[in-house]
Amino acid sequence: MSKVLVTCGTGYIGSHTVVELQQEGHEVIVVDNLFNSDIEVLNGIEKITGIRPTFENIDCTDYVGMDRMFERHKNIDAIIHFAAYKAVGESVEKPLLYYRNNILSLVNLLQLMPVHKIKHLVFSSSCTVYGQPDILPVTENSPFKPALSPYGNTKQICEEIIRDTIHSNSFYHSIVLRYFNPIGAHPSAEIGELPNGVPNNLLPFITQTAIGIRKQLLVYGNDYNTPDGTCIRDYIDVVDLAKAHVSALNRMLNHQQKNNLEVFNLGTGRGLSVLEIIKMFEKVNNVKVPYKIVGRREGDIEKVWADPSYANKELGWKAQRPLEETLRSAWEWEKKLAERSKQTA
């Protein structure tokens, strides 16, 4: 099998992808600066797969550090690039932090790939590149609208950088994966989402409120043009999402790409509101989630969901895990974190 570099491989989506890669027989090298993750995640990966991936504590914006890492690890076949800051609200408050980190890390990789003879890049993009679409669901051909946050703008810019780089040099091969909203945890409850501080994403905010870490969940706005007034998203199970990365990687390595650059939407094709998710979580897990409606959050898109049919056809991939199971896995993960906290207290 292949040797794959995974940037931010101890992060939420990265760690689940490392598990799927190792279970498929790929050798994985994880690069992470642990800014928004925990080294303990490697223990969870090892418990699930029986293999502890090679780990390098490096910041992807450090060109020299990354160059030396590539010198230590020869014959890497492909890179899956997750490393990026990803909180919409924070990006509005700290735009330069996001532009420097998200763009420079990609530029460094693209500069180093030909030096170390690595042709293949899977890039972690986002449905935020579509802004607020005029027509739903969105397809890969839906036009980019002006980004509603610096985070979304960095993903648009990074996609343009990849497109321009491939146009200038046929050496590169890339697949860009535009995620919708990843949720849930591994069914083993050994890995899951580990936010620092107050969560920016809905599900960990729900689970932390349900378990008592947060007094109440804040719902940002109930005056949107949606059936219940709250934002609508396409929520995809994180394990399903991780499997799509393996499908994309195999497509590249098996020379099945139709073009040097391909783009796929990764979603379920179903839009659900914030309140629908809260109510379903309560029902599935038999817990109450106290919440409070507050003002809209700057940078939030009103409603967006995917048409995943192109990914279904070309990648041979489909989101399969039922939402009820996903919401249950998120709660099991939160309970496991609480148990760990008791043991270390």
mmCIF file of C-alpha atoms in Angstrom:
data_model
loop_
_atom_site.group_PDB
_atom_site.id
_atom_site.type_symbol
_atom_site.label_atom_id
_atom_site.label_comp_id
_atom_site.label_asym_id
_atom_site.label_seq_id
_atom_site.Cartn_x
_atom_site.Cartn_y
_atom_site.Cartn_z
ATOM 1 C CA MET A 1 0.000 0.000 0.000
ATOM 2 C CA SER A 2 0.950 3.669 -0.056
ATOM 3 C CA LYS A 3 2.720 6.053 2.303
ATOM 4 C CA VAL A 4 0.462 9.025 3.069
ATOM 5 C CA LEU A 5 1.193 12.278 4.900
ATOM 6 C CA VAL A 6 -1.827 13.608 6.841
ATOM 7 C CA THR A 7 -1.522 17.189 8.076
ATOM 8 C CA CYS A 8 -3.528 17.888 11.249
ATOM 9 C CA GLY A 9 -3.889 14.140 11.648
ATOM 10 C CA THR A 10 -4.692 14.433 15.360
ATOM 11 C CA GLY A 11 -7.570 16.810 14.575
ATOM 12 C CA TYR A 12 -11.211 15.859 14.335
ATOM 13 C CA ILE A 13 -11.571 14.859 10.683
ATOM 14 C CA GLY A 14 -7.882 14.049 10.321
ATOM 15 C CA SER A 15 -7.850 11.443 13.092
ATOM 16 C CA HIS A 16 -10.879 9.631 11.685
ATOM 17 C CA THR A 17 -9.238 9.639 8.252
ATOM 18 C CA VAL A 18 -6.005 8.223 9.698
ATOM 19 C CA VAL A 19 -8.062 5.345 11.128
ATOM 20 C CA GLU A 20 -9.677 4.612 7.749
ATOM 21 C CA LEU A 21 -6.330 4.837 5.935
ATOM 22 C CA GLN A 22 -4.624 2.453 8.342
ATOM 23 C CA GLN A 23 -7.516 0.015 8.193
ATOM 24 C CA GLU A 24 -7.058 -0.016 4.404
ATOM 25 C CA GLY A 25 -3.361 -0.851 4.833
ATOM 26 C CA HIS A 26 -1.831 2.553 4.079
ATOM 27 C CA GLU A 27 1.218 3.723 6.046
ATOM 28 C CA VAL A 28 0.450 7.091 7.669
ATOM 29 C CA ILE A 29 2.669 9.934 8.835
ATOM 30 C CA VAL A 30 0.867 12.551 10.910
ATOM 31 C CA VAL A 31 2.076 16.150 11.029
ATOM 32 C CA ASP A 32 0.417 18.395 13.601
ATOM 33 C CA ASN A 33 1.430 21.309 15.813
ATOM 34 C CA LEU A 34 -1.235 20.318 18.383
ATOM 35 C CA PHE A 35 -2.632 23.867 18.384
ATOM 36 C CA ASN A 36 -6.214 22.638 18.395
ATOM 37 C CA SER A 37 -5.817 18.919 19.127
ATOM 38 C CA ASP A 38 -4.296 16.544 21.668
ATOM 39 C CA ILE A 39 -1.457 14.041 21.445
ATOM 40 C CA GLU A 40 -3.734 11.583 23.309
ATOM 41 C CA VAL A 41 -5.666 11.163 20.065
ATOM 42 C CA LEU A 42 -2.836 8.917 18.863
ATOM 43 C CA ASN A 43 -3.726 6.501 21.667
ATOM 44 C CA GLY A 44 -7.318 6.354 20.395
ATOM 45 C CA ILE A 45 -6.154 5.692 16.836
ATOM 46 C CA GLU A 46 -3.876 2.914 18.091
ATOM 47 C CA LYS A 47 -6.672 1.317 20.135
ATOM 48 C CA ILE A 48 -8.954 1.198 17.081
ATOM 49 C CA THR A 49 -6.427 0.058 14.475
ATOM 50 C CA GLY A 50 -3.646 -1.617 16.479
ATOM 51 C CA ILE A 51 -1.182 0.741 14.777
ATOM 52 C CA ARG A 52 0.291 3.973 16.128
ATOM 53 C CA PRO A 53 0.967 6.311 13.206
ATOM 54 C CA THR A 54 4.318 8.045 12.920
ATOM 55 C CA PHE A 55 3.970 11.513 14.435
ATOM 56 C CA GLU A 56 5.842 14.765 13.737
ATOM 57 C CA ASN A 57 5.135 17.881 15.812
ATOM 58 C CA ILE A 58 5.561 20.557 13.127
ATOM 59 C CA ASP A 59 3.631 23.640 12.051
ATOM 60 C CA CYS A 60 2.845 23.474 8.327
ATOM 61 C CA THR A 61 3.581 27.199 8.016
ATOM 62 C CA ASP A 62 7.232 26.353 8.909
ATOM 63 C CA TYR A 63 8.781 25.770 5.483
ATOM 64 C CA VAL A 64 12.158 24.644 6.807
ATOM 65 C CA GLY A 65 10.608 22.305 9.355
ATOM 66 C CA MET A 66 8.383 20.726 6.711
ATOM 67 C CA ASP A 67 11.307 20.382 4.280
ATOM 68 C CA ARG A 68 13.326 18.540 6.921
ATOM 69 C CA MET A 69 10.360 16.318 7.682
ATOM 70 C CA PHE A 70 10.127 15.305 4.019
ATOM 71 C CA GLU A 71 13.862 14.542 4.083
ATOM 72 C CA ARG A 72 13.314 12.182 7.021
ATOM 73 C CA HIS A 73 10.366 10.436 5.391
ATOM 74 C CA LYS A 74 11.238 9.477 1.852
ATOM 75 C CA ASN A 75 8.896 8.123 -0.817
ATOM 76 C CA ILE A 76 5.655 9.691 0.365
ATOM 77 C CA ASP A 77 3.015 8.956 -2.261
ATOM 78 C CA ALA A 78 0.371 11.527 -1.357
ATOM 79 C CA ILE A 79 -0.631 14.281 1.053
ATOM 80 C CA ILE A 80 -4.055 14.779 2.645
ATOM 81 C CA HIS A 81 -4.057 18.385 3.815
ATOM 82 C CA PHE A 82 -6.420 19.206 6.695
ATOM 83 C CA ALA A 83 -4.294 21.729 8.599
ATOM 84 C CA ALA A 84 -6.287 24.976 8.866
ATOM 85 C CA TYR A 85 -8.051 27.166 11.384
ATOM 86 C CA LYS A 86 -11.770 26.603 10.889
ATOM 87 C CA ALA A 87 -13.976 28.672 13.228
ATOM 88 C CA VAL A 88 -16.188 31.019 11.203
ATOM 89 C CA GLY A 89 -16.834 33.444 14.064
ATOM 90 C CA GLU A 90 -13.210 33.599 15.157
ATOM 91 C CA SER A 91 -12.103 34.258 11.578
ATOM 92 C CA VAL A 92 -14.254 37.405 11.538
ATOM 93 C CA GLU A 93 -12.498 38.581 14.704
ATOM 94 C CA LYS A 94 -8.972 37.492 13.694
ATOM 95 C CA PRO A 95 -8.800 37.520 9.893
ATOM 96 C CA LEU A 96 -5.014 37.853 9.565
ATOM 97 C CA LEU A 97 -4.484 34.771 11.728
ATOM 98 C CA TYR A 98 -6.642 32.801 9.298
ATOM 99 C CA TYR A 99 -5.107 34.196 6.119
ATOM 100 C CA ARG A 100 -1.573 33.534 7.287
ATOM 101 C CA ASN A 101 -2.154 30.029 8.610
ATOM 102 C CA ASN A 102 -4.560 28.598 6.051
ATOM 103 C CA ILE A 103 -2.907 29.984 2.935
ATOM 104 C CA LEU A 104 0.776 29.766 3.881
ATOM 105 C CA SER A 105 0.498 26.124 4.968
ATOM 106 C CA LEU A 106 -0.885 25.190 1.539
ATOM 107 C CA VAL A 107 1.680 27.263 -0.373
ATOM 108 C CA ASN A 108 4.509 25.576 1.559
ATOM 109 C CA LEU A 109 3.209 22.135 0.649
ATOM 110 C CA LEU A 110 2.779 22.993 -3.019
ATOM 111 C CA GLN A 111 6.329 24.366 -3.141
ATOM 112 C CA LEU A 112 7.772 21.297 -1.423
ATOM 113 C CA MET A 113 5.857 18.644 -3.369
ATOM 114 C CA PRO A 114 7.963 18.731 -6.568
ATOM 115 C CA VAL A 115 11.166 19.032 -4.525
ATOM 116 C CA HIS A 116 10.325 15.725 -2.833
ATOM 117 C CA LYS A 117 8.610 14.173 -5.862
ATOM 118 C CA ILE A 118 5.119 13.998 -4.339
ATOM 119 C CA LYS A 119 2.461 14.382 -7.036
ATOM 120 C CA HIS A 120 -0.811 13.814 -5.222
ATOM 121 C CA LEU A 121 -2.743 16.167 -2.935
ATOM 122 C CA VAL A 122 -6.192 15.735 -1.386
ATOM 123 C CA PHE A 123 -7.315 19.137 -0.131
ATOM 124 C CA SER A 124 -9.813 19.775 2.635
ATOM 125 C CA SER A 125 -12.177 22.481 1.409
ATOM 126 C CA SER A 126 -15.619 23.543 2.568
ATOM 127 C CA CYS A 127 -19.151 24.313 1.463
ATOM 128 C CA THR A 128 -18.444 27.865 2.697
ATOM 129 C CA VAL A 129 -16.862 28.491 -0.723
ATOM 130 C CA TYR A 130 -20.407 28.731 -2.127
ATOM 131 C CA GLY A 131 -21.375 31.593 0.183
ATOM 132 C CA GLN A 132 -25.171 31.809 0.300
ATOM 133 C CA PRO A 133 -26.211 29.945 -2.879
ATOM 134 C CA ASP A 134 -29.078 31.178 -5.033
ATOM 135 C CA ILE A 135 -30.106 27.616 -5.905
ATOM 136 C CA LEU A 136 -30.191 24.598 -3.593
ATOM 137 C CA PRO A 137 -28.912 21.963 -3.405
ATOM 138 C CA VAL A 138 -25.449 23.050 -4.535
ATOM 139 C CA THR A 139 -23.506 21.111 -7.131
ATOM 140 C CA GLU A 140 -19.787 21.264 -7.862
ATOM 141 C CA ASN A 141 -20.656 23.710 -10.658
ATOM 142 C CA SER A 142 -22.550 26.142 -8.429
ATOM 143 C CA PRO A 143 -20.839 29.542 -8.650
ATOM 144 C CA PHE A 144 -18.794 30.910 -5.786
ATOM 145 C CA LYS A 145 -20.597 33.766 -4.083
ATOM 146 C CA PRO A 146 -18.721 36.333 -1.969
ATOM 147 C CA ALA A 147 -17.515 34.528 1.152
ATOM 148 C CA LEU A 148 -19.365 35.521 4.314
ATOM 149 C CA SER A 149 -16.296 35.032 6.517
ATOM 150 C CA PRO A 150 -12.496 35.184 6.254
ATOM 151 C CA TYR A 151 -12.473 31.414 6.880
ATOM 152 C CA GLY A 152 -14.670 30.839 3.836
ATOM 153 C CA ASN A 153 -12.520 33.234 1.835
ATOM 154 C CA THR A 154 -9.340 31.307 2.713
ATOM 155 C CA LYS A 155 -10.936 28.155 1.294
ATOM 156 C CA GLN A 156 -11.873 29.989 -1.913
ATOM 157 C CA ILE A 157 -8.346 31.395 -2.199
ATOM 158 C CA CYS A 158 -6.732 28.017 -1.502
ATOM 159 C CA GLU A 159 -8.807 26.366 -4.207
ATOM 160 C CA GLU A 160 -7.720 29.109 -6.632
ATOM 161 C CA ILE A 161 -4.072 28.583 -5.643
ATOM 162 C CA ILE A 162 -4.353 24.848 -6.336
ATOM 163 C CA ARG A 163 -6.107 25.497 -9.667
ATOM 164 C CA ASP A 164 -3.469 28.024 -10.780
ATOM 165 C CA THR A 165 -0.614 25.766 -9.677
ATOM 166 C CA ILE A 166 -1.960 22.786 -11.611
ATOM 167 C CA HIS A 167 -2.605 24.986 -14.659
ATOM 168 C CA SER A 168 1.045 26.059 -14.603
ATOM 169 C CA ASN A 169 2.542 22.610 -14.001
ATOM 170 C CA SER A 170 1.114 19.225 -15.004
ATOM 171 C CA PHE A 171 3.251 17.540 -12.335
ATOM 172 C CA TYR A 172 0.523 18.082 -9.745
ATOM 173 C CA HIS A 173 -2.625 16.008 -9.252
ATOM 174 C CA SER A 174 -5.239 17.115 -6.759
ATOM 175 C CA ILE A 175 -8.727 16.271 -5.548
ATOM 176 C CA VAL A 176 -10.569 18.997 -3.655
ATOM 177 C CA LEU A 177 -13.244 17.813 -1.233
ATOM 178 C CA ARG A 178 -15.862 20.368 -0.219
ATOM 179 C CA TYR A 179 -17.326 19.239 3.100
ATOM 180 C CA PHE A 180 -20.668 20.144 4.431
ATOM 181 C CA ASN A 181 -21.040 19.821 8.257
ATOM 182 C CA PRO A 182 -19.170 16.901 9.856
ATOM 183 C CA ILE A 183 -20.645 15.588 13.109
ATOM 184 C CA GLY A 184 -20.450 12.545 15.363
ATOM 185 C CA ALA A 185 -17.596 10.375 16.582
ATOM 186 C CA HIS A 186 -16.054 6.991 15.880
ATOM 187 C CA PRO A 187 -18.449 4.199 16.949
ATOM 188 C CA SER A 188 -15.759 2.893 19.312
ATOM 189 C CA ALA A 189 -15.876 6.217 21.229
ATOM 190 C CA GLU A 190 -12.064 6.206 21.144
ATOM 191 C CA ILE A 191 -11.837 9.395 19.042
ATOM 192 C CA GLY A 192 -14.192 12.297 18.400
ATOM 193 C CA GLU A 193 -14.365 16.070 18.312
ATOM 194 C CA LEU A 194 -12.148 17.804 20.909
ATOM 195 C CA PRO A 195 -12.801 21.563 20.800
ATOM 196 C CA ASN A 196 -10.682 23.972 22.843
ATOM 197 C CA GLY A 197 -12.766 26.324 24.975
ATOM 198 C CA VAL A 198 -16.352 27.101 23.978
ATOM 199 C CA PRO A 199 -17.196 25.010 20.892
ATOM 200 C CA ASN A 200 -17.817 26.769 17.585
ATOM 201 C CA ASN A 201 -19.540 23.749 16.058
ATOM 202 C CA LEU A 202 -23.091 22.747 16.930
ATOM 203 C CA LEU A 203 -22.737 19.124 18.065
ATOM 204 C CA PRO A 204 -20.001 19.536 20.705
ATOM 205 C CA PHE A 205 -21.901 22.568 22.020
ATOM 206 C CA ILE A 206 -25.002 20.360 22.302
ATOM 207 C CA THR A 207 -23.164 17.481 23.998
ATOM 208 C CA GLN A 208 -21.309 19.760 26.422
ATOM 209 C CA THR A 209 -24.599 21.410 27.373
ATOM 210 C CA ALA A 210 -26.349 18.070 27.792
ATOM 211 C CA ILE A 211 -23.643 16.813 30.134
ATOM 212 C CA GLY A 212 -23.542 20.034 32.146
ATOM 213 C CA ILE A 213 -20.275 21.647 31.057
ATOM 214 C CA ARG A 214 -22.249 24.522 29.517
ATOM 215 C CA LYS A 215 -25.271 26.086 31.208
ATOM 216 C CA GLN A 216 -27.169 26.389 27.949
ATOM 217 C CA LEU A 217 -26.737 26.088 24.210
ATOM 218 C CA LEU A 218 -26.757 29.352 22.287
ATOM 219 C CA VAL A 219 -28.797 29.227 19.081
ATOM 220 C CA TYR A 220 -27.633 32.045 16.826
ATOM 221 C CA GLY A 221 -30.739 33.558 15.270
ATOM 222 C CA ASN A 222 -34.290 32.303 14.752
ATOM 223 C CA ASP A 223 -35.334 34.889 12.158
ATOM 224 C CA TYR A 224 -33.808 33.317 9.046
ATOM 225 C CA ASN A 225 -35.937 32.492 6.017
ATOM 226 C CA THR A 226 -36.272 28.823 6.987
ATOM 227 C CA PRO A 227 -39.254 26.787 8.273
ATOM 228 C CA ASP A 228 -38.364 27.278 11.951
ATOM 229 C CA GLY A 229 -36.192 30.390 11.569
ATOM 230 C CA THR A 230 -32.884 28.677 12.375
ATOM 231 C CA CYS A 231 -30.023 27.959 9.977
ATOM 232 C CA ILE A 232 -30.121 24.830 7.837
ATOM 233 C CA ARG A 233 -27.080 22.646 7.173
ATOM 234 C CA ASP A 234 -26.198 19.307 5.619
ATOM 235 C CA TYR A 235 -24.858 17.211 8.517
ATOM 236 C CA ILE A 236 -22.533 14.348 7.509
ATOM 237 C CA ASP A 237 -21.128 11.642 9.756
ATOM 238 C CA VAL A 238 -17.392 12.101 10.311
ATOM 239 C CA VAL A 239 -16.626 8.428 9.575
ATOM 240 C CA ASP A 240 -18.478 8.650 6.259
ATOM 241 C CA LEU A 241 -16.475 11.788 5.527
ATOM 242 C CA ALA A 242 -13.198 10.046 6.390
ATOM 243 C CA LYS A 243 -14.016 7.171 4.051
ATOM 244 C CA ALA A 244 -14.450 9.664 1.200
ATOM 245 C CA HIS A 245 -10.819 10.730 1.634
ATOM 246 C CA VAL A 246 -9.674 7.142 1.188
ATOM 247 C CA SER A 247 -11.810 6.877 -1.956
ATOM 248 C CA ALA A 248 -10.307 10.116 -3.314
ATOM 249 C CA LEU A 249 -6.771 8.975 -2.498
ATOM 250 C CA ASN A 250 -7.261 5.623 -4.188
ATOM 251 C CA ARG A 251 -8.741 7.346 -7.252
ATOM 252 C CA MET A 252 -5.563 9.407 -7.639
ATOM 253 C CA LEU A 253 -3.089 6.636 -6.909
ATOM 254 C CA ASN A 254 -4.884 4.267 -9.306
ATOM 255 C CA HIS A 255 -4.736 6.916 -12.073
ATOM 256 C CA GLN A 256 -8.524 7.136 -12.373
ATOM 257 C CA GLN A 257 -8.760 10.939 -12.387
ATOM 258 C CA LYS A 258 -10.361 12.458 -15.462
ATOM 259 C CA ASN A 259 -8.416 15.682 -14.947
ATOM 260 C CA ASN A 260 -5.436 16.732 -12.841
ATOM 261 C CA LEU A 261 -7.864 18.690 -10.667
ATOM 262 C CA GLU A 262 -11.210 17.266 -9.563
ATOM 263 C CA VAL A 263 -13.730 18.681 -7.083
ATOM 264 C CA PHE A 264 -16.386 16.793 -5.108
ATOM 265 C CA ASN A 265 -19.126 17.828 -2.692
ATOM 266 C CA LEU A 266 -19.327 15.612 0.389
ATOM 267 C CA GLY A 267 -22.729 15.706 2.035
ATOM 268 C CA THR A 268 -25.909 13.730 2.520
ATOM 269 C CA GLY A 269 -28.157 15.808 0.281
ATOM 270 C CA ARG A 270 -30.468 16.542 3.211
ATOM 271 C CA GLY A 271 -30.777 19.880 4.995
ATOM 272 C CA LEU A 272 -31.711 20.046 8.689
ATOM 273 C CA SER A 273 -32.187 23.078 10.915
ATOM 274 C CA VAL A 274 -30.410 23.756 14.189
ATOM 275 C CA LEU A 275 -33.626 23.170 16.138
ATOM 276 C CA GLU A 276 -34.301 19.906 14.299
ATOM 277 C CA ILE A 277 -30.858 18.628 15.285
ATOM 278 C CA ILE A 278 -31.377 19.647 18.925
ATOM 279 C CA LYS A 279 -34.749 17.899 19.115
ATOM 280 C CA MET A 280 -33.472 14.771 17.400
ATOM 281 C CA PHE A 281 -30.451 14.637 19.718
ATOM 282 C CA GLU A 282 -32.740 14.881 22.748
ATOM 283 C CA LYS A 283 -34.985 12.114 21.441
ATOM 284 C CA VAL A 284 -32.216 9.710 20.412
ATOM 285 C CA ASN A 285 -30.252 10.068 23.654
ATOM 286 C CA ASN A 286 -33.147 10.718 26.057
ATOM 287 C CA VAL A 287 -31.561 13.888 27.472
ATOM 288 C CA LYS A 288 -32.589 17.525 27.651
ATOM 289 C CA VAL A 289 -30.572 20.303 26.022
ATOM 290 C CA PRO A 290 -31.438 23.719 27.483
ATOM 291 C CA TYR A 291 -30.978 26.377 24.829
ATOM 292 C CA LYS A 292 -31.376 30.111 24.387
ATOM 293 C CA ILE A 293 -32.069 32.018 21.181
ATOM 294 C CA VAL A 294 -29.572 34.856 20.724
ATOM 295 C CA GLY A 295 -28.735 37.211 17.858
ATOM 296 C CA ARG A 296 -27.332 36.059 14.557
ATOM 297 C CA ARG A 297 -23.621 35.257 14.416
ATOM 298 C CA GLU A 298 -21.613 37.208 11.861
ATOM 299 C CA GLY A 299 -20.422 35.044 8.975
ATOM 300 C CA ASP A 300 -23.158 32.383 9.226
ATOM 301 C CA ILE A 301 -24.853 31.227 6.028
ATOM 302 C CA GLU A 302 -28.638 30.939 6.166
ATOM 303 C CA LYS A 303 -29.078 27.569 4.470
ATOM 304 C CA VAL A 304 -26.989 25.194 2.409
ATOM 305 C CA TRP A 305 -27.023 21.516 1.533
ATOM 306 C CA ALA A 306 -25.313 19.371 -1.061
ATOM 307 C CA ASP A 307 -26.101 17.501 -4.196
ATOM 308 C CA PRO A 308 -23.614 14.643 -3.591
ATOM 309 C CA SER A 309 -24.520 12.673 -6.726
ATOM 310 C CA TYR A 310 -21.220 13.400 -8.527
ATOM 311 C CA ALA A 311 -19.187 12.026 -5.606
ATOM 312 C CA ASN A 312 -21.562 9.072 -5.355
ATOM 313 C CA LYS A 313 -20.937 8.236 -9.011
ATOM 314 C CA GLU A 314 -17.252 9.026 -9.493
ATOM 315 C CA LEU A 315 -15.799 8.137 -6.090
ATOM 316 C CA GLY A 316 -18.110 5.175 -5.529
ATOM 317 C CA TRP A 317 -18.809 6.758 -2.143
ATOM 318 C CA LYS A 318 -22.018 7.587 -0.328
ATOM 319 C CA ALA A 319 -22.897 8.902 3.129
ATOM 320 C CA GLN A 320 -24.414 5.834 4.814
ATOM 321 C CA ARG A 321 -24.536 6.178 8.585
ATOM 322 C CA PRO A 322 -28.035 7.024 9.889
ATOM 323 C CA LEU A 323 -28.278 10.396 11.626
ATOM 324 C CA GLU A 324 -29.618 8.751 14.785
ATOM 325 C CA GLU A 325 -26.446 6.651 15.079
ATOM 326 C CA THR A 326 -24.289 9.718 14.471
ATOM 327 C CA LEU A 327 -26.026 11.687 17.223
ATOM 328 C CA ARG A 328 -25.721 8.710 19.561
ATOM 329 C CA SER A 329 -21.993 8.413 18.838
ATOM 330 C CA ALA A 330 -21.461 12.094 19.679
ATOM 331 C CA TRP A 331 -23.146 11.570 23.062
ATOM 332 C CA GLU A 332 -21.164 8.389 23.805
ATOM 333 C CA TRP A 333 -17.954 10.267 23.034
ATOM 334 C CA GLU A 334 -18.917 13.134 25.355
ATOM 335 C CA LYS A 335 -19.709 10.686 28.166
ATOM 336 C CA LYS A 336 -16.352 8.974 27.647
ATOM 337 C CA LEU A 337 -14.566 12.332 27.899
ATOM 338 C CA ALA A 338 -16.399 13.020 31.158
ATOM 339 C CA GLU A 339 -15.320 9.612 32.524
ATOM 340 C CA ARG A 340 -11.707 10.330 31.591
ATOM 341 C CA SER A 341 -11.875 13.685 33.369
ATOM 342 C CA LYS A 342 -13.093 11.977 36.551
ATOM 343 C CA GLN A 343 -10.245 9.451 36.411
ATOM 344 C CA THR A 344 -7.580 12.158 35.991
ATOM 345 C CA ALA A 345 -9.096 14.576 38.527
#
